[in-house]
Amino acid sequence: MADAAATTQLAGIILDRIRTRGDITFASFMESALYEPGLGYYTSAGRKVGAEGDFYTSMNVHESFGRLIAREICRFWELLGSPSSFTIAEAGAGGGQLALDILDGISQFSQAAYGSLTYRLVEKEPSLKEVQAARLARHSGHLAWSTPEELASGALKFTGCVISNELFDAMPVHIVEMTEDGLQEVYVTADADGFRERLAAPSTPELAQYLQKFQVRLMPGQRGEINLNAPAWIASAAATLERGFVLTIDYGFLAEELYTPQRKNGTLLCYHRHSTSEDPYQLVGEQDITTHINFSQLMEAGKDVGLKTVWYGEQYRFLLGVGLMEELVRLEAQAKTEQESLKHRLALKKLMLPEGGMGDTFKVLIQAKGVENPQLLCMRKWGMGL
Ligand SMILES: C[S@@+](CC[C@H](N)C(=O)[O-])C[C@H]1O[C@@H](n2cnc3c(N)ncnc32)[C@H](O)[C@@H]1O
């Protein structure tokens, strides 16, 4: 485990806090490591995503990712009866790159949809608003901002969609472990050398209830991560939507695949400058900490609040359905050199490929409220026109 003196200011603060107030759950440690005001990974200065950051997300790979999502959003707008007021709320909007590609796309695909549009950015780190506003300047008449708390309150109401890319994987999780003595939770404690883990009785009965709900049987020694905040988030998205869609893109699995014995140590992974580690106690506040998400949990939470799952599948299937091949043909026709053409092909391949790419591990979930049997673009049979 990491030595406090050898690591970051934030590590020192959390260690002091533990020494004075007592051990904390892993979820509480992760909340501080990622979101401690001014010092957490997402709440401190510095580029996180992209070549100069610590990891790539799909939108950094190619603008087509956002353009293709824009196509599906135009379909949402049509299915909702082409309303004169339509809102896209993006949660975890980061620096606004996905918003830019989506807004550019919609403005090209449908002036009527674009005319009806408000794009509402929701981001936990408030200082990113300035970055977003600058990046999105050419769409300034269509922008609005809300805090996560405003979204969570359910006070916002609109027709449209709530979208996110890699939001849930950045939410704090509890970690449980099955032992000879039954289910235990991972707590973070501090000794003279720094952080240590210790197992003790779960901090809340919700953890055992969760495992029961998803029929998860952890083997002795097996760990699993549990996000207890996701259902409330889905409930607030549902409360916000008068009618519309929730589109979630993230890496993860259904419960039965997520908690298999092969994933004995769970799925927690840390990213720093494009390399990975499984030690969340080093570089505290300077490395990202993520876990794969349980899509069954989002689907079940949706059912409880009137959100029906209308599509779920791998990112590559979604992208093909919404027009990736057509997008590639367009890009190749526009390319001025073979090198430019190759660049587009490689980027789009990365979004699709299972091994080493983002096509398979990443999934897309679309939930609908107040729309019966929507015929979405991603449902299109391959080979049929858009
Ligand atoms: C992994 S990053 C993804 C950023 C961007 N969507 C992308 O794909 O590059 C997760 C982002 O979600 C933000 N975030 C975490 N919890 C949030 C919440 N409840 N509401 C809004 N933003 C949140 C973080 O601050 C961070 O910017």
CSV table of C-alpha atoms and ligand atoms in Angstrom, one decimal:
chain,number,residue,atom,x,y,z
A,1,MET,CA,0.0,0.0,0.0
A,2,ALA,CA,1.1,3.5,-0.7
A,3,ASP,CA,3.2,5.5,1.8
A,4,ALA,CA,1.5,8.9,2.6
A,5,ALA,CA,4.8,10.8,2.6
A,6,ALA,CA,5.7,9.5,-0.8
A,7,THR,CA,2.4,10.4,-2.4
A,8,THR,CA,0.0,13.2,-2.9
A,9,GLN,CA,-1.4,16.1,-0.8
A,10,LEU,CA,-4.8,14.4,-1.2
A,11,ALA,CA,-3.5,11.1,0.1
A,12,GLY,CA,-2.3,12.9,3.2
A,13,ILE,CA,-5.6,14.6,3.8
A,14,ILE,CA,-7.6,11.4,3.5
A,15,LEU,CA,-5.1,9.5,5.8
A,16,ASP,CA,-5.5,12.3,8.4
A,17,ARG,CA,-9.2,12.1,8.1
A,18,ILE,CA,-9.2,8.4,8.6
A,19,ARG,CA,-6.8,8.7,11.6
A,20,THR,CA,-9.1,11.3,13.3
A,21,ARG,CA,-12.6,10.1,12.3
A,22,GLY,CA,-12.1,6.4,11.7
A,23,ASP,CA,-12.1,4.0,8.8
A,24,ILE,CA,-14.1,4.7,5.6
A,25,THR,CA,-15.8,2.5,3.1
A,26,PHE,CA,-14.0,2.1,-0.3
A,27,ALA,CA,-16.9,4.1,-1.8
A,28,SER,CA,-16.1,7.0,0.4
A,29,PHE,CA,-12.3,6.7,-0.4
A,30,MET,CA,-13.2,6.7,-4.1
A,31,GLU,CA,-15.5,9.7,-3.8
A,32,SER,CA,-12.6,11.7,-2.2
A,33,ALA,CA,-10.0,10.4,-4.7
A,34,LEU,CA,-12.1,11.5,-7.7
A,35,TYR,CA,-14.1,14.4,-6.4
A,36,GLU,CA,-12.5,16.1,-3.3
A,37,PRO,CA,-13.0,19.8,-4.2
A,38,GLY,CA,-9.8,21.2,-5.8
A,39,LEU,CA,-7.8,18.0,-5.3
A,40,GLY,CA,-9.7,15.0,-6.6
A,41,TYR,CA,-8.9,13.5,-10.0
A,42,TYR,CA,-11.9,15.1,-11.7
A,43,THR,CA,-12.0,18.2,-9.6
A,44,SER,CA,-8.4,19.4,-10.1
A,45,ALA,CA,-6.7,21.1,-12.9
A,46,GLY,CA,-5.2,19.2,-15.8
A,47,ARG,CA,-6.2,17.4,-18.9
A,48,LYS,CA,-7.8,14.0,-18.1
A,49,VAL,CA,-9.1,12.7,-21.4
A,50,GLY,CA,-7.2,12.5,-24.8
A,51,ALA,CA,-3.6,12.2,-25.9
A,52,GLU,CA,-2.2,14.5,-23.2
A,53,GLY,CA,-4.4,13.0,-20.6
A,54,ASP,CA,-4.7,9.6,-18.9
A,55,PHE,CA,-7.1,7.7,-21.1
A,56,TYR,CA,-9.2,8.0,-24.3
A,57,THR,CA,-12.9,8.0,-24.5
A,58,SER,CA,-14.7,7.2,-27.8
A,59,MET,CA,-15.4,10.9,-28.6
A,60,ASN,CA,-11.6,11.6,-28.7
A,61,VAL,CA,-11.1,8.9,-31.3
A,62,HIS,CA,-13.2,10.5,-34.0
A,63,GLU,CA,-15.9,13.2,-34.4
A,64,SER,CA,-18.0,10.6,-36.2
A,65,PHE,CA,-18.8,9.1,-32.8
A,66,GLY,CA,-20.8,12.2,-31.8
A,67,ARG,CA,-22.2,12.6,-35.4
A,68,LEU,CA,-23.6,9.1,-35.3
A,69,ILE,CA,-25.2,9.7,-31.9
A,70,ALA,CA,-26.6,12.9,-33.4
A,71,ARG,CA,-28.3,10.8,-36.1
A,72,GLU,CA,-30.1,8.7,-33.4
A,73,ILE,CA,-31.0,11.8,-31.5
A,74,CYS,CA,-32.7,13.2,-34.6
A,75,ARG,CA,-34.7,10.0,-34.7
A,76,PHE,CA,-35.6,10.5,-31.1
A,77,TRP,CA,-36.9,14.0,-32.0
A,78,GLU,CA,-39.0,12.6,-34.9
A,79,LEU,CA,-40.4,9.8,-32.7
A,80,LEU,CA,-41.5,12.4,-30.2
A,81,GLY,CA,-43.5,14.2,-32.9
A,82,SER,CA,-40.9,16.7,-33.9
A,83,PRO,CA,-41.5,19.0,-30.9
A,84,SER,CA,-40.7,22.7,-31.1
A,85,SER,CA,-38.8,22.4,-27.8
A,86,PHE,CA,-36.4,19.5,-27.4
A,87,THR,CA,-33.7,19.2,-24.8
A,88,ILE,CA,-30.6,17.1,-24.7
A,89,ALA,CA,-29.1,16.9,-21.2
A,90,GLU,CA,-25.6,15.4,-21.2
A,91,ALA,CA,-24.4,14.3,-17.8
A,92,GLY,CA,-20.7,14.1,-17.2
A,93,ALA,CA,-20.1,16.3,-20.2
A,94,GLY,CA,-16.4,16.9,-19.5
A,95,GLY,CA,-14.8,19.5,-21.7
A,96,GLY,CA,-17.8,19.4,-24.1
A,97,GLN,CA,-16.3,17.6,-27.1
A,98,LEU,CA,-19.2,15.1,-27.5
A,99,ALA,CA,-21.6,18.0,-27.2
A,100,LEU,CA,-19.8,19.8,-30.0
A,101,ASP,CA,-19.9,16.8,-32.3
A,102,ILE,CA,-23.5,16.2,-31.6
A,103,LEU,CA,-24.6,19.8,-32.1
A,104,ASP,CA,-22.5,20.0,-35.3
A,105,GLY,CA,-24.2,16.8,-36.5
A,106,ILE,CA,-27.7,17.8,-35.7
A,107,SER,CA,-27.2,21.3,-37.3
A,108,GLN,CA,-26.2,19.5,-40.5
A,109,PHE,CA,-28.8,16.7,-40.5
A,110,SER,CA,-32.0,18.7,-39.6
A,111,GLN,CA,-32.4,22.5,-39.3
A,112,ALA,CA,-35.8,21.9,-37.8
A,113,ALA,CA,-34.5,19.7,-35.0
A,114,TYR,CA,-31.6,22.0,-34.4
A,115,GLY,CA,-34.0,25.0,-34.2
A,116,SER,CA,-35.9,23.3,-31.4
A,117,LEU,CA,-32.8,22.3,-29.5
A,118,THR,CA,-31.5,23.2,-26.0
A,119,TYR,CA,-28.3,21.3,-25.1
A,120,ARG,CA,-28.0,21.3,-21.3
A,121,LEU,CA,-24.6,20.4,-20.0
A,122,VAL,CA,-24.4,18.7,-16.5
A,123,GLU,CA,-21.0,18.3,-15.1
A,124,LYS,CA,-19.8,17.7,-11.5
A,125,GLU,CA,-16.7,19.8,-12.0
A,126,PRO,CA,-18.0,23.4,-12.2
A,127,SER,CA,-14.8,24.9,-13.7
A,128,LEU,CA,-15.4,22.9,-16.9
A,129,LYS,CA,-18.3,25.3,-17.8
A,130,GLU,CA,-15.8,27.8,-19.1
A,131,VAL,CA,-14.1,25.2,-21.3
A,132,GLN,CA,-17.4,24.0,-22.6
A,133,ALA,CA,-18.7,27.5,-23.3
A,134,ALA,CA,-15.6,28.3,-25.3
A,135,ARG,CA,-15.6,25.1,-27.2
A,136,LEU,CA,-19.3,25.3,-28.0
A,137,ALA,CA,-19.3,29.1,-28.9
A,138,ARG,CA,-20.7,28.5,-32.4
A,139,HIS,CA,-23.8,26.9,-30.8
A,140,SER,CA,-24.2,29.5,-28.0
A,141,GLY,CA,-27.9,30.2,-28.6
A,142,HIS,CA,-28.6,26.5,-27.9
A,143,LEU,CA,-26.7,26.0,-24.6
A,144,ALA,CA,-27.8,25.7,-21.0
A,145,TRP,CA,-26.2,24.4,-17.9
A,146,SER,CA,-27.4,22.5,-14.8
A,147,THR,CA,-25.6,21.1,-11.8
A,148,PRO,CA,-25.9,17.4,-11.0
A,149,GLU,CA,-27.9,18.4,-7.9
A,150,GLU,CA,-30.5,20.2,-10.1
A,151,LEU,CA,-30.8,17.1,-12.3
A,152,ALA,CA,-31.0,14.9,-9.2
A,153,SER,CA,-33.8,17.1,-7.7
A,154,GLY,CA,-36.2,16.1,-10.6
A,155,ALA,CA,-37.2,19.8,-10.7
A,156,LEU,CA,-36.1,20.2,-14.3
A,157,LYS,CA,-38.7,19.0,-16.8
A,158,PHE,CA,-38.4,18.6,-20.5
A,159,THR,CA,-39.1,16.5,-23.6
A,160,GLY,CA,-36.0,15.1,-25.1
A,161,CYS,CA,-33.2,12.9,-24.0
A,162,VAL,CA,-30.7,12.4,-21.2
A,163,ILE,CA,-27.4,11.1,-22.5
A,164,SER,CA,-24.0,10.1,-21.0
A,165,ASN,CA,-20.7,8.6,-22.1
A,166,GLU,CA,-18.6,7.1,-19.4
A,167,LEU,CA,-20.5,8.6,-16.5
A,168,PHE,CA,-21.4,5.6,-14.5
A,169,ASP,CA,-17.9,4.1,-14.6
A,170,ALA,CA,-16.7,7.2,-12.8
A,171,MET,CA,-19.2,6.9,-9.9
A,172,PRO,CA,-17.9,5.7,-6.5
A,173,VAL,CA,-18.5,2.0,-5.7
A,174,HIS,CA,-18.6,-0.1,-2.6
A,175,ILE,CA,-16.5,-3.2,-2.8
A,176,VAL,CA,-17.7,-6.4,-1.2
A,177,GLU,CA,-15.8,-9.7,-0.7
A,178,MET,CA,-17.2,-13.2,0.0
A,179,THR,CA,-15.4,-14.8,2.9
A,180,GLU,CA,-15.8,-17.9,5.1
A,181,ASP,CA,-17.7,-15.7,7.5
A,182,GLY,CA,-20.1,-14.5,4.8
A,183,LEU,CA,-20.3,-11.2,2.9
A,184,GLN,CA,-17.8,-8.5,4.0
A,185,GLU,CA,-17.2,-5.0,2.8
A,186,VAL,CA,-13.8,-3.4,2.1
A,187,TYR,CA,-12.9,-0.5,4.4
A,188,VAL,CA,-9.9,1.8,4.0
A,189,THR,CA,-7.9,2.3,7.1
A,190,ALA,CA,-4.5,4.0,7.8
A,191,ASP,CA,-1.4,2.7,9.5
A,192,ALA,CA,2.1,4.1,9.8
A,193,ASP,CA,2.9,3.2,6.2
A,194,GLY,CA,-0.2,4.6,4.6
A,195,PHE,CA,-3.5,3.1,3.3
A,196,ARG,CA,-4.5,-0.4,4.2
A,197,GLU,CA,-7.7,-2.4,3.4
A,198,ARG,CA,-9.7,-4.2,6.0
A,199,LEU,CA,-12.7,-6.4,5.7
A,200,ALA,CA,-15.7,-5.9,8.1
A,201,ALA,CA,-19.5,-6.3,8.1
A,202,PRO,CA,-21.2,-4.4,5.3
A,203,SER,CA,-21.9,-0.7,6.0
A,204,THR,CA,-25.5,-1.1,4.8
A,205,PRO,CA,-27.9,-4.0,4.2
A,206,GLU,CA,-28.4,-2.6,0.6
A,207,LEU,CA,-25.3,-4.4,-0.4
A,208,ALA,CA,-26.6,-7.9,0.3
A,209,GLN,CA,-30.0,-6.9,-1.1
A,210,TYR,CA,-28.3,-5.8,-4.3
A,211,LEU,CA,-26.6,-9.2,-4.7
A,212,GLN,CA,-29.8,-11.0,-4.0
A,213,LYS,CA,-31.7,-8.8,-6.5
A,214,PHE,CA,-29.3,-9.7,-9.3
A,215,GLN,CA,-28.9,-13.3,-8.1
A,216,VAL,CA,-25.1,-12.8,-7.7
A,217,ARG,CA,-23.3,-15.6,-6.0
A,218,LEU,CA,-19.8,-14.5,-5.2
A,219,MET,CA,-17.3,-17.4,-4.7
A,220,PRO,CA,-15.2,-17.4,-1.5
A,221,GLY,CA,-12.4,-14.8,-2.0
A,222,GLN,CA,-14.2,-13.2,-4.9
A,223,ARG,CA,-14.7,-9.4,-4.9
A,224,GLY,CA,-17.4,-7.3,-6.6
A,225,GLU,CA,-18.1,-3.6,-6.9
A,226,ILE,CA,-21.5,-2.1,-6.2
A,227,ASN,CA,-22.7,1.3,-7.2
A,228,LEU,CA,-25.5,2.2,-4.9
A,229,ASN,CA,-26.1,5.7,-6.5
A,230,ALA,CA,-27.0,4.5,-10.0
A,231,PRO,CA,-30.7,3.8,-9.3
A,232,ALA,CA,-31.3,7.2,-7.9
A,233,TRP,CA,-29.6,8.8,-10.9
A,234,ILE,CA,-31.8,6.8,-13.3
A,235,ALA,CA,-34.9,7.8,-11.2
A,236,SER,CA,-34.0,11.5,-11.5
A,237,ALA,CA,-33.4,11.2,-15.3
A,238,ALA,CA,-36.9,9.6,-15.5
A,239,ALA,CA,-38.5,12.3,-13.4
A,240,THR,CA,-36.9,15.0,-15.6
A,241,LEU,CA,-38.2,13.5,-18.8
A,242,GLU,CA,-41.8,14.3,-19.6
A,243,ARG,CA,-41.3,12.0,-22.6
A,244,GLY,CA,-38.2,10.8,-24.2
A,245,PHE,CA,-35.1,8.7,-24.0
A,246,VAL,CA,-32.1,7.9,-21.7
A,247,LEU,CA,-29.1,6.9,-23.8
A,248,THR,CA,-26.2,5.5,-21.8
A,249,ILE,CA,-22.8,4.5,-23.2
A,250,ASP,CA,-20.3,2.9,-21.0
A,251,TYR,CA,-18.2,-0.3,-20.5
A,252,GLY,CA,-19.8,-3.0,-18.6
A,253,PHE,CA,-22.0,-6.1,-18.7
A,254,LEU,CA,-25.2,-7.6,-17.5
A,255,ALA,CA,-25.1,-8.8,-13.9
A,256,GLU,CA,-24.5,-12.4,-14.7
A,257,GLU,CA,-21.5,-11.6,-16.9
A,258,LEU,CA,-20.1,-9.0,-14.6
A,259,TYR,CA,-19.9,-11.0,-11.4
A,260,THR,CA,-18.5,-14.3,-12.9
A,261,PRO,CA,-15.8,-16.2,-10.8
A,262,GLN,CA,-13.3,-15.4,-13.6
A,263,ARG,CA,-13.4,-11.8,-12.4
A,264,LYS,CA,-12.2,-12.8,-9.0
A,265,ASN,CA,-10.8,-9.4,-8.1
A,266,GLY,CA,-13.7,-7.4,-9.6
A,267,THR,CA,-13.1,-4.9,-12.4
A,268,LEU,CA,-11.5,-1.9,-10.6
A,269,LEU,CA,-8.8,-0.3,-12.8
A,270,CYS,CA,-6.7,2.9,-12.4
A,271,TYR,CA,-5.5,5.0,-15.3
A,272,HIS,CA,-2.5,7.3,-15.3
A,273,ARG,CA,-0.9,8.6,-18.5
A,274,HIS,CA,-2.3,5.8,-20.6
A,275,SER,CA,-1.0,3.0,-18.4
A,276,THR,CA,-3.2,0.9,-16.0
A,277,SER,CA,-2.8,-0.4,-12.5
A,278,GLU,CA,-5.0,-2.1,-9.9
A,279,ASP,CA,-3.7,-0.1,-7.0
A,280,PRO,CA,-6.1,2.8,-6.1
A,281,TYR,CA,-3.9,3.9,-3.2
A,282,GLN,CA,-1.1,5.2,-5.2
A,283,LEU,CA,-1.2,8.7,-7.0
A,284,VAL,CA,-4.4,9.5,-5.1
A,285,GLY,CA,-6.1,12.3,-6.9
A,286,GLU,CA,-3.7,12.0,-9.9
A,287,GLN,CA,-5.0,8.7,-11.4
A,288,ASP,CA,-8.4,7.8,-12.5
A,289,ILE,CA,-10.2,5.0,-10.7
A,290,THR,CA,-13.0,3.2,-12.7
A,291,THR,CA,-15.1,0.1,-12.6
A,292,HIS,CA,-17.2,-1.8,-15.2
A,293,ILE,CA,-20.9,-1.1,-14.8
A,294,ASN,CA,-23.8,-3.4,-14.2
A,295,PHE,CA,-26.3,-2.6,-17.0
A,296,SER,CA,-28.9,-4.9,-15.4
A,297,GLN,CA,-29.0,-2.5,-12.6
A,298,LEU,CA,-29.8,0.5,-14.9
A,299,MET,CA,-32.5,-1.6,-16.7
A,300,GLU,CA,-34.1,-2.7,-13.4
A,301,ALA,CA,-33.9,0.8,-11.9
A,302,GLY,CA,-35.5,2.2,-15.1
A,303,LYS,CA,-38.4,-0.3,-14.9
A,304,ASP,CA,-39.3,1.0,-11.4
A,305,VAL,CA,-39.7,4.5,-12.7
A,306,GLY,CA,-41.3,4.1,-16.1
A,307,LEU,CA,-38.3,3.8,-18.3
A,308,LYS,CA,-38.5,0.9,-20.6
A,309,THR,CA,-35.4,-0.7,-22.1
A,310,VAL,CA,-35.8,-0.5,-25.9
A,311,TRP,CA,-32.3,-1.3,-27.0
A,312,TYR,CA,-29.1,-2.7,-25.4
A,313,GLY,CA,-26.1,-4.0,-27.2
A,314,GLU,CA,-22.4,-3.6,-28.0
A,315,GLN,CA,-21.2,-0.2,-29.2
A,316,TYR,CA,-20.1,-1.7,-32.6
A,317,ARG,CA,-23.7,-2.9,-33.3
A,318,PHE,CA,-25.1,0.5,-32.3
A,319,LEU,CA,-22.6,2.4,-34.5
A,320,LEU,CA,-23.3,0.1,-37.5
A,321,GLY,CA,-27.0,0.5,-37.1
A,322,VAL,CA,-26.9,4.3,-36.9
A,323,GLY,CA,-24.8,4.6,-40.0
A,324,LEU,CA,-21.1,4.0,-39.4
A,325,MET,CA,-20.5,2.6,-42.9
A,326,GLU,CA,-22.3,5.5,-44.6
A,327,GLU,CA,-20.2,7.8,-42.4
A,328,LEU,CA,-17.0,6.1,-43.6
A,329,VAL,CA,-18.1,6.3,-47.3
A,330,ARG,CA,-18.7,10.1,-46.8
A,331,LEU,CA,-15.4,10.6,-45.1
A,332,GLU,CA,-13.5,8.7,-47.8
A,333,ALA,CA,-15.2,10.7,-50.5
A,334,GLN,CA,-14.2,14.0,-48.8
A,335,ALA,CA,-10.6,12.9,-48.0
A,336,LYS,CA,-8.0,14.8,-50.1
A,337,THR,CA,-5.2,12.2,-49.7
A,338,GLU,CA,-4.9,8.5,-49.1
A,339,GLN,CA,-3.3,9.3,-45.8
A,340,GLU,CA,-6.3,11.3,-44.7
A,341,SER,CA,-8.6,8.5,-45.8
A,342,LEU,CA,-6.5,5.9,-43.8
A,343,LYS,CA,-6.7,8.1,-40.7
A,344,HIS,CA,-10.5,8.0,-40.8
A,345,ARG,CA,-10.6,4.3,-41.5
A,346,LEU,CA,-8.3,3.5,-38.5
A,347,ALA,CA,-10.2,5.7,-36.2
A,348,LEU,CA,-13.6,4.3,-37.1
A,349,LYS,CA,-12.1,0.8,-36.8
A,350,LYS,CA,-11.0,1.6,-33.3
A,351,LEU,CA,-14.6,2.5,-32.3
A,352,MET,CA,-15.7,-0.9,-33.7
A,353,LEU,CA,-13.0,-3.4,-32.9
A,354,PRO,CA,-13.5,-5.8,-30.0
A,355,GLU,CA,-9.8,-6.5,-29.2
A,356,GLY,CA,-7.9,-3.4,-28.3
A,357,GLY,CA,-10.7,-1.3,-29.6
A,358,MET,CA,-13.9,0.0,-28.1
A,359,GLY,CA,-16.6,-1.9,-30.0
A,360,ASP,CA,-17.3,-4.8,-27.7
A,361,THR,CA,-16.6,-3.8,-24.0
A,362,PHE,CA,-18.6,-0.6,-24.5
A,363,LYS,CA,-22.3,-1.1,-24.5
A,364,VAL,CA,-25.2,1.2,-25.4
A,365,LEU,CA,-28.4,1.2,-23.4
A,366,ILE,CA,-31.5,3.1,-24.6
A,367,GLN,CA,-34.5,3.5,-22.3
A,368,ALA,CA,-37.7,5.2,-23.3
A,369,LYS,CA,-40.5,7.0,-21.4
A,370,GLY,CA,-43.9,7.6,-23.0
A,371,VAL,CA,-42.9,6.3,-26.5
A,372,GLU,CA,-44.4,3.0,-27.6
A,373,ASN,CA,-42.3,0.6,-29.6
A,374,PRO,CA,-39.9,3.2,-31.0
A,375,GLN,CA,-38.2,2.2,-34.3
A,376,LEU,CA,-34.7,3.5,-33.6
A,377,LEU,CA,-31.9,3.7,-36.2
A,378,CYS,CA,-29.8,1.3,-34.2
A,379,MET,CA,-32.5,-1.3,-34.7
A,380,ARG,CA,-32.0,-1.1,-38.5
A,381,LYS,CA,-31.1,-4.3,-40.2
A,382,TRP,CA,-27.6,-3.9,-41.6
A,383,GLY,CA,-27.6,-3.2,-45.3
A,384,MET,CA,-30.9,-1.3,-45.3
A,385,GLY,CA,-30.8,2.4,-46.1
A,386,LEU,CA,-30.9,5.1,-43.4
B,1,LIG,C1,-14.9,9.4,-17.3
B,1,LIG,S1,-15.3,11.1,-17.4
B,1,LIG,C2,-16.1,11.1,-19.0
B,1,LIG,C3,-16.2,12.5,-19.6
B,1,LIG,C4,-16.8,12.5,-21.0
B,1,LIG,N1,-18.2,12.1,-20.9
B,1,LIG,C5,-16.1,11.6,-21.9
B,1,LIG,O1,-16.6,10.7,-22.4
B,1,LIG,O2,-14.9,11.9,-22.2
B,1,LIG,C6,-16.6,11.2,-16.2
B,1,LIG,C7,-17.1,12.6,-16.1
B,1,LIG,O3,-18.3,12.6,-15.3
B,1,LIG,C8,-18.3,13.6,-14.3
B,1,LIG,N2,-19.3,13.3,-13.3
B,1,LIG,C9,-19.3,12.3,-12.4
B,1,LIG,N3,-20.4,12.2,-11.7
B,1,LIG,C10,-21.3,13.1,-12.2
B,1,LIG,C11,-22.6,13.4,-12.0
B,1,LIG,N4,-23.3,12.8,-11.0
B,1,LIG,N5,-23.2,14.4,-12.7
B,1,LIG,C12,-22.5,15.0,-13.7
B,1,LIG,N6,-21.2,14.7,-14.0
B,1,LIG,C13,-20.6,13.8,-13.3
B,1,LIG,C14,-16.9,13.7,-13.9
B,1,LIG,O4,-16.6,15.0,-13.3
B,1,LIG,C15,-16.2,13.5,-15.3
B,1,LIG,O5,-16.0,14.7,-16.0
